[in-house]
Structure formats: C-alpha cells, structure tokens
mmCIF file of N, CA, C and O in Angstrom:
data_model
loop_
_atom_site.group_PDB
_atom_site.id
_atom_site.type_symbol
_atom_site.label_atom_id
_atom_site.label_comp_id
_atom_site.label_asym_id
_atom_site.label_seq_id
_atom_site.Cartn_x
_atom_site.Cartn_y
_atom_site.Cartn_z
ATOM 1 N N UNK A 10 -6.902 6.999 -8.350
ATOM 2 C CA UNK A 10 -6.679 5.531 -8.402
ATOM 3 C C UNK A 10 -7.820 4.865 -7.465
ATOM 4 O O UNK A 10 -8.075 5.299 -6.462
ATOM 5 N N UNK A 11 -8.351 3.708 -7.958
ATOM 6 C CA UNK A 11 -9.287 3.013 -7.010
ATOM 7 C C UNK A 11 -8.596 2.215 -5.968
ATOM 8 O O UNK A 11 -7.682 1.677 -6.306
ATOM 9 N N UNK A 12 -9.065 2.212 -4.796
ATOM 10 C CA UNK A 12 -8.551 1.473 -3.671
ATOM 11 C C UNK A 12 -9.683 0.656 -3.117
ATOM 12 O O UNK A 12 -10.726 1.101 -2.741
ATOM 13 N N UNK A 13 -9.354 -0.570 -2.852
ATOM 14 C CA UNK A 13 -10.163 -1.485 -2.229
ATOM 15 C C UNK A 13 -9.373 -2.180 -1.106
ATOM 16 O O UNK A 13 -8.222 -2.076 -1.030
ATOM 17 N N UNK A 14 -10.036 -2.922 -0.304
ATOM 18 C CA UNK A 14 -9.526 -3.629 0.937
ATOM 19 C C UNK A 14 -9.839 -5.065 0.791
ATOM 20 O O UNK A 14 -11.057 -5.383 0.550
ATOM 21 N N UNK A 15 -8.842 -6.018 1.067
ATOM 22 C CA UNK A 15 -9.170 -7.465 1.016
ATOM 23 C C UNK A 15 -9.695 -7.789 2.453
ATOM 24 O O UNK A 15 -10.155 -8.898 2.536
ATOM 25 N N UNK A 16 -9.632 -7.013 3.399
ATOM 26 C CA UNK A 16 -10.105 -7.330 4.750
ATOM 27 C C UNK A 16 -11.110 -6.244 5.126
ATOM 28 O O UNK A 16 -10.910 -5.120 5.345
ATOM 29 N N UNK A 17 -12.491 -6.659 5.352
ATOM 30 C CA UNK A 17 -13.553 -5.799 5.604
ATOM 31 C C UNK A 17 -13.279 -5.266 6.934
ATOM 32 O O UNK A 17 -13.668 -3.982 7.181
ATOM 33 N N UNK A 18 -12.657 -5.869 8.005
ATOM 34 C CA UNK A 18 -12.496 -5.338 9.298
ATOM 35 C C UNK A 18 -11.480 -4.036 9.143
ATOM 36 O O UNK A 18 -11.687 -2.937 9.614
ATOM 37 N N UNK A 19 -10.316 -4.345 8.335
ATOM 38 C CA UNK A 19 -9.418 -3.224 8.075
ATOM 39 C C UNK A 19 -10.011 -2.004 7.465
ATOM 40 O O UNK A 19 -9.900 -0.758 7.766
ATOM 41 N N UNK A 20 -10.940 -2.318 6.486
ATOM 42 C CA UNK A 20 -11.629 -1.286 5.658
ATOM 43 C C UNK A 20 -12.531 -0.431 6.763
ATOM 44 O O UNK A 20 -12.577 0.739 6.601
ATOM 45 N N UNK A 21 -13.196 -1.112 7.563
ATOM 46 C CA UNK A 21 -14.061 -0.381 8.516
ATOM 47 C C UNK A 21 -13.262 0.452 9.394
ATOM 48 O O UNK A 21 -13.624 1.638 9.685
ATOM 49 N N UNK A 22 -12.135 0.033 9.873
ATOM 50 C CA UNK A 22 -11.281 0.767 10.684
ATOM 51 C C UNK A 22 -10.639 2.119 10.000
ATOM 52 O O UNK A 22 -10.887 3.131 10.491
ATOM 53 N N UNK A 23 -10.127 1.917 8.763
ATOM 54 C CA UNK A 23 -9.582 2.914 8.082
ATOM 55 C C UNK A 23 -10.661 3.991 7.699
ATOM 56 O O UNK A 23 -10.201 5.107 7.539
ATOM 57 N N UNK A 24 -11.762 3.581 7.419
ATOM 58 C CA UNK A 24 -12.793 4.440 6.978
ATOM 59 C C UNK A 24 -13.570 5.225 8.227
ATOM 60 O O UNK A 24 -14.543 5.955 7.969
ATOM 61 N N UNK A 25 -13.043 5.024 9.302
ATOM 62 C CA UNK A 25 -13.708 5.514 10.535
ATOM 63 C C UNK A 25 -12.555 6.296 11.370
ATOM 64 O O UNK A 25 -11.645 5.636 11.938
ATOM 65 N N UNK A 26 -12.509 7.580 11.146
ATOM 66 C CA UNK A 26 -11.286 8.376 11.732
ATOM 67 C C UNK A 26 -11.068 8.025 13.208
ATOM 68 O O UNK A 26 -9.984 7.952 13.659
ATOM 69 N N UNK A 27 -12.144 8.059 13.989
ATOM 70 C CA UNK A 27 -12.033 7.805 15.510
ATOM 71 C C UNK A 27 -11.545 6.379 15.713
ATOM 72 O O UNK A 27 -10.584 6.181 16.545
ATOM 73 N N UNK A 28 -11.914 5.334 14.997
ATOM 74 C CA UNK A 28 -11.561 3.975 15.258
ATOM 75 C C UNK A 28 -10.102 3.808 14.744
ATOM 76 O O UNK A 28 -9.315 3.141 15.387
ATOM 77 N N UNK A 29 -9.686 4.481 13.657
ATOM 78 C CA UNK A 29 -8.371 4.465 13.075
ATOM 79 C C UNK A 29 -7.420 4.990 14.098
ATOM 80 O O UNK A 29 -6.396 4.526 14.395
ATOM 81 N N UNK A 30 -7.711 6.246 14.649
ATOM 82 C CA UNK A 30 -6.781 6.779 15.642
ATOM 83 C C UNK A 30 -6.739 5.802 16.919
ATOM 84 O O UNK A 30 -5.560 5.762 17.496
ATOM 85 N N UNK A 31 -7.837 5.185 17.416
ATOM 86 C CA UNK A 31 -7.781 4.312 18.452
ATOM 87 C C UNK A 31 -7.010 3.091 18.283
ATOM 88 O O UNK A 31 -6.155 2.674 19.209
ATOM 89 N N UNK A 32 -7.260 2.456 17.105
ATOM 90 C CA UNK A 32 -6.448 1.127 16.843
ATOM 91 C C UNK A 32 -5.040 1.352 16.489
ATOM 92 O O UNK A 32 -4.260 0.412 16.775
ATOM 93 N N UNK A 33 -4.759 2.470 15.723
ATOM 94 C CA UNK A 33 -3.487 2.536 15.240
ATOM 95 C C UNK A 33 -2.494 3.541 15.800
ATOM 96 O O UNK A 33 -1.293 3.677 15.637
ATOM 97 N N UNK A 34 -3.217 4.448 16.734
ATOM 98 C CA UNK A 34 -2.480 5.547 17.380
ATOM 99 C C UNK A 34 -2.490 6.677 16.179
ATOM 100 O O UNK A 34 -2.472 6.498 15.162
ATOM 101 N N UNK A 35 -2.363 7.990 16.875
ATOM 102 C CA UNK A 35 -2.523 9.120 16.061
ATOM 103 C C UNK A 35 -1.528 9.180 15.036
ATOM 104 O O UNK A 35 -1.832 9.523 13.723
ATOM 105 N N UNK A 36 -0.224 8.928 15.301
ATOM 106 C CA UNK A 36 0.915 9.126 14.306
ATOM 107 C C UNK A 36 0.583 8.163 13.137
ATOM 108 O O UNK A 36 0.721 8.648 11.906
ATOM 109 N N UNK A 37 0.434 6.914 13.451
ATOM 110 C CA UNK A 37 0.174 5.872 12.332
ATOM 111 C C UNK A 37 -0.982 6.114 11.564
ATOM 112 O O UNK A 37 -1.016 6.180 10.314
ATOM 113 N N UNK A 38 -2.133 6.485 12.306
ATOM 114 C CA UNK A 38 -3.329 6.825 11.571
ATOM 115 C C UNK A 38 -3.277 8.016 10.629
ATOM 116 O O UNK A 38 -3.719 7.974 9.520
ATOM 117 N N UNK A 39 -2.585 8.981 11.034
ATOM 118 C CA UNK A 39 -2.176 10.163 10.213
ATOM 119 C C UNK A 39 -1.454 9.730 8.941
ATOM 120 O O UNK A 39 -1.772 10.275 7.797
ATOM 121 N N UNK A 40 -0.448 8.874 9.004
ATOM 122 C CA UNK A 40 0.296 8.406 7.938
ATOM 123 C C UNK A 40 -0.599 7.409 7.054
ATOM 124 O O UNK A 40 -0.355 7.550 5.892
ATOM 125 N N UNK A 41 -1.542 6.644 7.601
ATOM 126 C CA UNK A 41 -2.231 5.834 6.855
ATOM 127 C C UNK A 41 -3.195 6.704 5.877
ATOM 128 O O UNK A 41 -3.328 6.636 4.698
ATOM 129 N N UNK A 42 -3.834 7.744 6.645
ATOM 130 C CA UNK A 42 -4.613 8.597 5.840
ATOM 131 C C UNK A 42 -3.918 9.337 4.647
ATOM 132 O O UNK A 42 -4.362 9.398 3.578
ATOM 133 N N UNK A 43 -2.700 9.817 4.916
ATOM 134 C CA UNK A 43 -1.840 10.356 3.905
ATOM 135 C C UNK A 43 -1.568 9.550 2.727
ATOM 136 O O UNK A 43 -1.698 9.892 1.652
ATOM 137 N N UNK A 44 -0.998 8.344 3.153
ATOM 138 C CA UNK A 44 -0.715 7.301 1.908
ATOM 139 C C UNK A 44 -2.054 6.974 1.157
ATOM 140 O O UNK A 44 -1.835 6.888 -0.044
ATOM 141 N N UNK A 45 -3.086 6.794 1.920
ATOM 142 C CA UNK A 45 -4.238 6.513 1.026
ATOM 143 C C UNK A 45 -4.707 7.663 0.141
ATOM 144 O O UNK A 45 -5.150 7.489 -0.882
ATOM 145 N N UNK A 46 -4.516 8.792 0.730
ATOM 146 C CA UNK A 46 -4.940 10.034 -0.068
ATOM 147 C C UNK A 46 -3.968 10.191 -1.291
ATOM 148 O O UNK A 46 -4.373 10.522 -2.435
ATOM 149 N N UNK A 47 -2.687 9.816 -1.103
ATOM 150 C CA UNK A 47 -1.662 9.741 -2.228
ATOM 151 C C UNK A 47 -2.113 8.862 -3.238
ATOM 152 O O UNK A 47 -2.144 9.129 -4.493
ATOM 153 N N UNK A 48 -2.429 7.755 -2.765
ATOM 154 C CA UNK A 48 -2.853 6.736 -3.868
ATOM 155 C C UNK A 48 -4.186 6.998 -4.508
ATOM 156 O O UNK A 48 -4.345 6.864 -5.735
ATOM 157 N N UNK A 49 -5.227 7.508 -3.709
ATOM 158 C CA UNK A 49 -6.500 8.027 -4.296
ATOM 159 C C UNK A 49 -6.351 9.029 -5.387
ATOM 160 O O UNK A 49 -7.023 9.140 -6.425
ATOM 161 N N UNK A 50 -5.394 10.023 -5.078
ATOM 162 C CA UNK A 50 -5.108 11.120 -6.054
ATOM 163 C C UNK A 50 -4.381 10.826 -7.176
ATOM 164 O O UNK A 50 -4.474 11.593 -8.147
ATOM 165 N N UNK A 51 -3.706 9.636 -7.227
ATOM 166 C CA UNK A 51 -2.768 9.227 -8.261
ATOM 167 C C UNK A 51 -3.762 8.665 -9.471
ATOM 168 O O UNK A 51 -4.731 7.981 -9.190
ATOM 169 N N UNK A 52 -3.448 8.824 -10.682
ATOM 170 C CA UNK A 52 -4.004 8.133 -11.815
ATOM 171 C C UNK A 52 -3.508 6.737 -11.879
ATOM 172 O O UNK A 52 -4.203 5.842 -12.250
ATOM 173 N N UNK A 53 -2.122 6.561 -11.626
ATOM 174 C CA UNK A 53 -1.550 5.139 -11.790
ATOM 175 C C UNK A 53 -0.617 5.169 -10.601
ATOM 176 O O UNK A 53 -0.235 6.160 -10.126
ATOM 177 N N UNK A 54 -0.170 3.927 -10.553
ATOM 178 C CA UNK A 54 0.968 3.772 -9.489
ATOM 179 C C UNK A 54 2.216 4.569 -9.676
ATOM 180 O O UNK A 54 3.001 4.930 -8.716
ATOM 181 N N UNK A 55 2.574 4.617 -10.904
ATOM 182 C CA UNK A 55 3.697 5.553 -11.206
ATOM 183 C C UNK A 55 3.652 6.989 -10.710
ATOM 184 O O UNK A 55 4.692 7.531 -10.147
ATOM 185 N N UNK A 56 2.393 7.626 -10.369
ATOM 186 C CA UNK A 56 2.317 8.808 -9.826
ATOM 187 C C UNK A 56 2.797 8.963 -8.371
ATOM 188 O O UNK A 56 3.059 10.066 -7.848
ATOM 189 N N UNK A 57 2.812 7.760 -7.617
ATOM 190 C CA UNK A 57 3.285 7.842 -6.251
ATOM 191 C C UNK A 57 4.615 7.397 -6.191
ATOM 192 O O UNK A 57 5.256 7.335 -5.027
ATOM 193 N N UNK A 58 5.322 6.869 -7.211
ATOM 194 C CA UNK A 58 6.551 6.162 -7.186
ATOM 195 C C UNK A 58 7.655 6.852 -6.430
ATOM 196 O O UNK A 58 8.442 6.351 -5.587
ATOM 197 N N UNK A 59 7.778 8.188 -6.648
ATOM 198 C CA UNK A 59 8.871 9.032 -6.168
ATOM 199 C C UNK A 59 8.260 9.938 -5.054
ATOM 200 O O UNK A 59 9.122 10.843 -4.759
ATOM 201 N N UNK A 60 7.215 9.785 -4.579
ATOM 202 C CA UNK A 60 6.705 10.558 -3.414
ATOM 203 C C UNK A 60 7.355 10.219 -2.149
ATOM 204 O O UNK A 60 7.790 9.101 -2.122
ATOM 205 N N UNK A 61 7.281 11.136 -1.191
ATOM 206 C CA UNK A 61 7.700 10.681 0.138
ATOM 207 C C UNK A 61 6.766 9.510 0.552
ATOM 208 O O UNK A 61 5.482 9.393 0.257
ATOM 209 N N UNK A 62 7.386 8.591 1.199
ATOM 210 C CA UNK A 62 6.638 7.417 1.507
ATOM 211 C C UNK A 62 7.339 6.155 1.114
ATOM 212 O O UNK A 62 6.966 4.935 1.501
ATOM 213 N N UNK A 63 8.415 6.363 0.286
ATOM 214 C CA UNK A 63 9.118 5.171 -0.127
ATOM 215 C C UNK A 63 8.252 3.965 -0.674
ATOM 216 O O UNK A 63 8.350 2.814 -0.245
ATOM 217 N N UNK A 64 7.375 4.240 -1.811
ATOM 218 C CA UNK A 64 6.607 3.324 -2.458
ATOM 219 C C UNK A 64 7.679 2.411 -3.171
ATOM 220 O O UNK A 64 8.436 2.767 -3.915
ATOM 221 N N UNK A 65 7.565 0.976 -2.923
ATOM 222 C CA UNK A 65 8.488 0.066 -3.447
ATOM 223 C C UNK A 65 7.847 -1.338 -3.581
ATOM 224 O O UNK A 65 6.931 -1.707 -2.857
ATOM 225 N N UNK A 66 8.391 -1.949 -4.620
ATOM 226 C CA UNK A 66 8.072 -3.326 -4.921
ATOM 227 C C UNK A 66 8.553 -4.368 -3.819
ATOM 228 O O UNK A 66 9.594 -3.988 -3.332
ATOM 229 N N UNK A 67 7.800 -5.404 -3.476
ATOM 230 C CA UNK A 67 8.286 -6.323 -2.427
ATOM 231 C C UNK A 67 8.870 -7.565 -3.287
ATOM 232 O O UNK A 67 8.597 -7.702 -4.479
ATOM 233 N N UNK A 68 9.576 -8.381 -2.615
ATOM 234 C CA UNK A 68 10.228 -9.391 -3.356
ATOM 235 C C UNK A 68 9.912 -10.788 -2.581
ATOM 236 O O UNK A 68 9.263 -10.791 -1.671
ATOM 237 N N UNK A 69 10.523 -11.900 -3.097
ATOM 238 C CA UNK A 69 10.457 -13.164 -2.501
ATOM 239 C C UNK A 69 8.971 -13.625 -2.317
ATOM 240 O O UNK A 69 8.223 -13.572 -3.304
ATOM 241 N N UNK A 70 8.516 -13.951 -1.173
ATOM 242 C CA UNK A 70 7.201 -14.637 -0.910
ATOM 243 C C UNK A 70 6.106 -13.418 -1.022
ATOM 244 O O UNK A 70 4.915 -13.639 -0.893
ATOM 245 N N UNK A 71 6.557 -12.057 -1.050
ATOM 246 C CA UNK A 71 5.598 -11.037 -1.308
ATOM 247 C C UNK A 71 5.654 -10.428 -2.682
ATOM 248 O O UNK A 71 5.188 -9.382 -2.961
ATOM 249 N N UNK A 72 6.393 -11.237 -3.608
ATOM 250 C CA UNK A 72 6.423 -10.661 -5.081
ATOM 251 C C UNK A 72 4.962 -10.426 -5.460
ATOM 252 O O UNK A 72 4.158 -11.265 -5.283
ATOM 253 N N UNK A 73 4.848 -9.283 -6.258
ATOM 254 C CA UNK A 73 3.628 -8.910 -6.710
ATOM 255 C C UNK A 73 2.832 -7.892 -5.813
ATOM 256 O O UNK A 73 1.649 -7.650 -6.005
ATOM 257 N N UNK A 74 3.462 -7.664 -4.657
ATOM 258 C CA UNK A 74 2.944 -6.703 -3.751
ATOM 259 C C UNK A 74 3.881 -5.592 -3.537
ATOM 260 O O UNK A 74 4.967 -5.601 -4.000
ATOM 261 N N UNK A 75 3.234 -4.395 -3.208
ATOM 262 C CA UNK A 75 4.093 -3.153 -2.856
ATOM 263 C C UNK A 75 3.779 -2.816 -1.486
ATOM 264 O O UNK A 75 3.018 -3.187 -0.812
ATOM 265 N N UNK A 76 4.805 -1.882 -0.969
ATOM 266 C CA UNK A 76 4.627 -1.291 0.367
ATOM 267 C C UNK A 76 4.974 0.197 0.255
ATOM 268 O O UNK A 76 5.721 0.691 -0.614
ATOM 269 N N UNK A 77 4.545 0.894 1.337
ATOM 270 C CA UNK A 77 4.981 2.194 1.578
ATOM 271 C C UNK A 77 5.094 2.467 3.014
ATOM 272 O O UNK A 77 4.397 1.628 3.813
ATOM 273 N N UNK A 78 6.027 3.367 3.383
ATOM 274 C CA UNK A 78 6.252 3.503 4.803
ATOM 275 C C UNK A 78 5.112 4.226 5.510
ATOM 276 O O UNK A 78 4.423 5.033 4.974
ATOM 277 N N UNK A 79 4.979 3.903 6.831
ATOM 278 C CA UNK A 79 4.091 4.475 7.717
ATOM 279 C C UNK A 79 4.940 5.092 8.832
ATOM 280 O O UNK A 79 5.922 5.643 8.445
ATOM 281 N N UNK A 80 4.801 4.707 9.991
ATOM 282 C CA UNK A 80 5.844 5.003 11.051
ATOM 283 C C UNK A 80 6.695 3.841 11.163
ATOM 284 O O UNK A 80 6.084 2.636 11.152
ATOM 285 N N UNK A 81 7.888 4.031 11.319
ATOM 286 C CA UNK A 81 8.943 2.833 11.387
ATOM 287 C C UNK A 81 8.494 1.918 12.466
ATOM 288 O O UNK A 81 8.270 2.291 13.592
ATOM 289 N N UNK A 82 8.358 0.597 12.336
ATOM 290 C CA UNK A 82 8.770 -0.169 11.077
ATOM 291 C C UNK A 82 7.592 -0.521 10.235
ATOM 292 O O UNK A 82 7.591 -1.502 9.589
ATOM 293 N N UNK A 83 6.334 0.122 10.481
ATOM 294 C CA UNK A 83 5.156 -0.338 9.901
ATOM 295 C C UNK A 83 5.140 0.171 8.469
ATOM 296 O O UNK A 83 5.426 1.130 8.110
ATOM 297 N N UNK A 84 4.396 -0.707 7.641
ATOM 298 C CA UNK A 84 4.165 -0.503 6.221
ATOM 299 C C UNK A 84 2.790 -0.817 5.853
ATOM 300 O O UNK A 84 2.052 -1.583 6.408
ATOM 301 N N UNK A 85 2.296 0.021 4.853
ATOM 302 C CA UNK A 85 1.007 -0.328 4.143
ATOM 303 C C UNK A 85 1.180 -1.288 3.059
ATOM 304 O O UNK A 85 2.112 -0.797 2.052
ATOM 305 N N UNK A 86 0.727 -2.356 3.001
ATOM 306 C CA UNK A 86 0.994 -3.440 1.899
ATOM 307 C C UNK A 86 -0.272 -3.401 1.028
ATOM 308 O O UNK A 86 -1.442 -3.596 1.418
ATOM 309 N N UNK A 87 0.102 -3.380 -0.338
ATOM 310 C CA UNK A 87 -1.112 -3.395 -1.255
ATOM 311 C C UNK A 87 -0.585 -4.215 -2.471
ATOM 312 O O UNK A 87 0.627 -4.494 -2.665
ATOM 313 N N UNK A 88 -1.552 -4.579 -3.322
ATOM 314 C CA UNK A 88 -1.345 -5.322 -4.578
ATOM 315 C C UNK A 88 -2.212 -4.643 -5.788
ATOM 316 O O UNK A 88 -3.073 -4.028 -5.406
ATOM 317 N N UNK A 89 -1.720 -4.957 -6.883
ATOM 318 C CA UNK A 89 -2.398 -4.459 -8.090
ATOM 319 C C UNK A 89 -3.686 -5.315 -8.294
ATOM 320 O O UNK A 89 -3.707 -6.458 -8.107
ATOM 321 N N UNK A 90 -4.782 -4.513 -8.866
ATOM 322 C CA UNK A 90 -5.979 -5.191 -9.283
ATOM 323 C C UNK A 90 -5.761 -5.856 -10.629
ATOM 324 O O UNK A 90 -6.525 -6.783 -10.929
ATOM 325 N N UNK A 91 -4.730 -5.298 -11.409
ATOM 326 C CA UNK A 91 -4.503 -5.941 -12.726
ATOM 327 C C UNK A 91 -4.146 -7.361 -12.631
ATOM 328 O O UNK A 91 -3.125 -7.563 -11.958
ATOM 329 N N UNK A 92 -4.814 -8.095 -13.410
ATOM 330 C CA UNK A 92 -4.312 -9.481 -13.409
ATOM 331 C C UNK A 92 -4.236 -10.104 -14.788
ATOM 332 O O UNK A 92 -5.367 -10.153 -15.399
ATOM 333 N N UNK A 93 -3.171 -10.435 -15.316
ATOM 334 C CA UNK A 93 -1.848 -10.459 -14.570
ATOM 335 C C UNK A 93 -1.282 -8.903 -14.485
ATOM 336 O O UNK A 93 -1.678 -8.052 -15.183
ATOM 337 N N UNK A 94 -0.280 -8.767 -13.632
ATOM 338 C CA UNK A 94 0.291 -7.528 -13.400
ATOM 339 C C UNK A 94 1.026 -7.179 -14.603
ATOM 340 O O UNK A 94 1.846 -7.989 -14.993
ATOM 341 N N UNK A 95 0.795 -6.062 -15.179
ATOM 342 C CA UNK A 95 1.688 -5.732 -16.430
ATOM 343 C C UNK A 95 3.036 -5.744 -16.202
ATOM 344 O O UNK A 95 3.619 -5.207 -15.213
ATOM 345 N N UNK A 96 3.820 -6.358 -17.100
ATOM 346 C CA UNK A 96 5.184 -6.483 -17.041
ATOM 347 C C UNK A 96 5.817 -6.255 -18.435
ATOM 348 O O UNK A 96 5.198 -6.275 -19.387
ATOM 349 N N UNK A 97 7.214 -5.680 -18.367
ATOM 350 C CA UNK A 97 7.832 -5.355 -19.675
ATOM 351 C C UNK A 97 8.567 -6.583 -20.102
ATOM 352 O O UNK A 97 8.387 -7.707 -19.399
ATOM 353 N N UNK A 98 9.272 -6.582 -21.232
ATOM 354 C CA UNK A 98 9.924 -7.712 -21.828
ATOM 355 C C UNK A 98 11.210 -8.195 -20.807
ATOM 356 O O UNK A 98 11.541 -9.351 -21.018
ATOM 357 N N UNK A 99 11.415 -7.551 -19.810
ATOM 358 C CA UNK A 99 12.543 -7.749 -18.946
ATOM 359 C C UNK A 99 11.942 -8.468 -17.633
ATOM 360 O O UNK A 99 12.650 -8.672 -16.622
ATOM 361 N N UNK A 100 10.519 -8.449 -17.451
ATOM 362 C CA UNK A 100 9.943 -8.982 -16.365
ATOM 363 C C UNK A 100 9.657 -7.973 -15.222
ATOM 364 O O UNK A 100 9.189 -8.420 -14.141
ATOM 365 N N UNK A 101 9.855 -6.787 -15.407
ATOM 366 C CA UNK A 101 9.642 -5.689 -14.605
ATOM 367 C C UNK A 101 8.324 -5.270 -14.630
ATOM 368 O O UNK A 101 7.797 -5.054 -15.662
ATOM 369 N N UNK A 102 7.546 -4.963 -13.445
ATOM 370 C CA UNK A 102 6.267 -4.444 -13.390
ATOM 371 C C UNK A 102 6.275 -3.105 -14.130
ATOM 372 O O UNK A 102 7.342 -2.242 -13.824
ATOM 373 N N UNK A 103 5.244 -2.793 -14.793
ATOM 374 C CA UNK A 103 5.020 -1.409 -15.352
ATOM 375 C C UNK A 103 4.072 -0.599 -14.540
ATOM 376 O O UNK A 103 2.775 -0.786 -14.616
ATOM 377 N N UNK A 104 4.593 0.216 -13.590
ATOM 378 C CA UNK A 104 3.873 0.957 -12.678
ATOM 379 C C UNK A 104 2.823 1.764 -13.203
ATOM 380 O O UNK A 104 1.641 2.029 -12.774
ATOM 381 N N UNK A 105 3.102 2.411 -14.491
ATOM 382 C CA UNK A 105 2.207 3.346 -15.144
ATOM 383 C C UNK A 105 0.864 2.641 -15.715
ATOM 384 O O UNK A 105 -0.022 3.308 -15.888
ATOM 385 N N UNK A 106 0.913 1.301 -15.757
ATOM 386 C CA UNK A 106 -0.211 0.661 -16.121
ATOM 387 C C UNK A 106 -1.112 0.040 -15.217
ATOM 388 O O UNK A 106 -2.145 -0.621 -15.299
ATOM 389 N N UNK A 107 -0.723 0.364 -13.907
ATOM 390 C CA UNK A 107 -1.492 -0.153 -12.808
ATOM 391 C C UNK A 107 -2.305 0.999 -12.247
ATOM 392 O O UNK A 107 -1.864 2.074 -11.744
ATOM 393 N N UNK A 108 -3.686 0.759 -12.435
ATOM 394 C CA UNK A 108 -4.592 1.940 -12.113
ATOM 395 C C UNK A 108 -5.535 1.636 -10.898
ATOM 396 O O UNK A 108 -6.380 2.481 -10.552
ATOM 397 N N UNK A 109 -5.414 0.510 -10.256
ATOM 398 C CA UNK A 109 -6.125 0.307 -9.014
ATOM 399 C C UNK A 109 -5.419 -0.737 -8.017
ATOM 400 O O UNK A 109 -4.695 -1.569 -8.682
ATOM 401 N N UNK A 110 -5.583 -0.633 -6.883
ATOM 402 C CA UNK A 110 -4.929 -1.433 -5.810
ATOM 403 C C UNK A 110 -5.816 -1.933 -4.792
ATOM 404 O O UNK A 110 -6.866 -1.317 -4.673
ATOM 405 N N UNK A 111 -5.444 -3.060 -4.085
ATOM 406 C CA UNK A 111 -6.080 -3.541 -3.117
ATOM 407 C C UNK A 111 -5.129 -3.541 -1.919
ATOM 408 O O UNK A 111 -4.109 -4.148 -1.944
ATOM 409 N N UNK A 112 -5.577 -2.894 -0.720
ATOM 410 C CA UNK A 112 -4.873 -2.756 0.413
ATOM 411 C C UNK A 112 -4.926 -4.189 1.118
ATOM 412 O O UNK A 112 -6.197 -4.783 1.271
ATOM 413 N N UNK A 113 -3.816 -4.781 1.407
ATOM 414 C CA UNK A 113 -3.815 -6.211 2.002
ATOM 415 C C UNK A 113 -3.758 -6.033 3.503
ATOM 416 O O UNK A 113 -4.469 -6.718 4.148
ATOM 417 N N UNK A 114 -2.778 -5.241 3.952
ATOM 418 C CA UNK A 114 -2.499 -5.228 5.600
ATOM 419 C C UNK A 114 -1.669 -3.985 5.748
ATOM 420 O O UNK A 114 -0.914 -3.357 4.985
ATOM 421 N N UNK A 115 -1.591 -3.744 7.171
ATOM 422 C CA UNK A 115 -0.681 -2.823 7.747
ATOM 423 C C UNK A 115 0.073 -3.606 8.641
ATOM 424 O O UNK A 115 -0.537 -4.318 9.623
ATOM 425 N N UNK A 116 1.275 -3.632 8.539
ATOM 426 C CA UNK A 116 2.139 -4.665 9.246
ATOM 427 C C UNK A 116 3.728 -4.313 9.369
ATOM 428 O O UNK A 116 4.016 -3.462 8.399
ATOM 429 N N UNK A 117 4.254 -4.732 10.228
ATOM 430 C CA UNK A 117 5.677 -4.659 10.459
ATOM 431 C C UNK A 117 6.192 -6.037 9.707
ATOM 432 O O UNK A 117 6.350 -7.016 10.464
ATOM 433 N N UNK A 118 6.349 -6.136 8.353
ATOM 434 C CA UNK A 118 6.625 -7.407 7.808
ATOM 435 C C UNK A 118 8.030 -7.891 8.035
ATOM 436 O O UNK A 118 8.404 -9.142 7.906
ATOM 437 N N UNK A 119 8.902 -7.138 8.499
ATOM 438 C CA UNK A 119 10.344 -7.513 8.833
ATOM 439 C C UNK A 119 10.305 -8.365 10.218
ATOM 440 O O UNK A 119 11.148 -9.273 10.389
ATOM 441 N N UNK A 120 9.322 -8.262 11.122
ATOM 442 C CA UNK A 120 9.159 -8.868 12.131
ATOM 443 C C UNK A 120 8.705 -10.377 11.897
ATOM 444 O O UNK A 120 8.983 -11.234 12.571
ATOM 445 N N UNK A 121 8.145 -10.675 10.745
ATOM 446 C CA UNK A 121 7.541 -11.925 10.395
ATOM 447 C C UNK A 121 8.798 -12.996 10.240
ATOM 448 O O UNK A 121 8.630 -14.102 10.309
ATOM 449 N N UNK A 122 10.012 -12.330 9.828
ATOM 450 C CA UNK A 122 11.169 -13.391 9.467
ATOM 451 C C UNK A 122 11.704 -13.843 10.648
ATOM 452 O O UNK A 122 11.666 -13.531 11.681
#
C-alpha cells in the first residue's frame, strides 16, 4: 500500500531512524516502524484489519480517519487517499477498496478531550 504524510516534518522524522528514536523514544519508534511496515506490505487496508495493532475506524470529529496502537496511549492516525472513501449501501467503509493512506499524526487523541 502507498503511504504518504500530510506533515513534511513528521515524514522527515519517520524516515530517519536516528531522529525517530530521538523524538519518539525507542519503544514508540519501533512500533511506528512496525505499523508502517504492516501498512506498506498490505495491498489494501483490509489486509491489516485483524493484525496486532488494533487497526480501527475513528468516529465523531475524526470520522474518515483510522488509528492503530503504538505504545499506550499513543496512536498512529491515518486517512484514506480514496476520495470519496468507498462505502457500502449501509454507509460502512469498504476497507478492501482502500489502497493508499496518508499518515496524519502520531498522538494521544484521548488527551484532546
């Protein structure tokens, strides 16, 4: 799957192992690398749906975004490149039709509330 970043600064950090370890800490950096590898190796979002990492759709003001676990309580947040996001007749996103994502941020989004 193709992965892009909406934040050039985050992309620069994530693509430099030394910077990633420094900014995020070794444990979180390793989880970030693992989750990005899982996404890159997938053909569609459906391929990661049931992997370790708790890939899940977000709701409310983050509807249209997904998250996966890093080290608690941090999450890797991403969105589909497909526009509009494919949905079935019940309004549910069709994960198997999502073939590229954009990383939005790494955050503890529960802290925002």
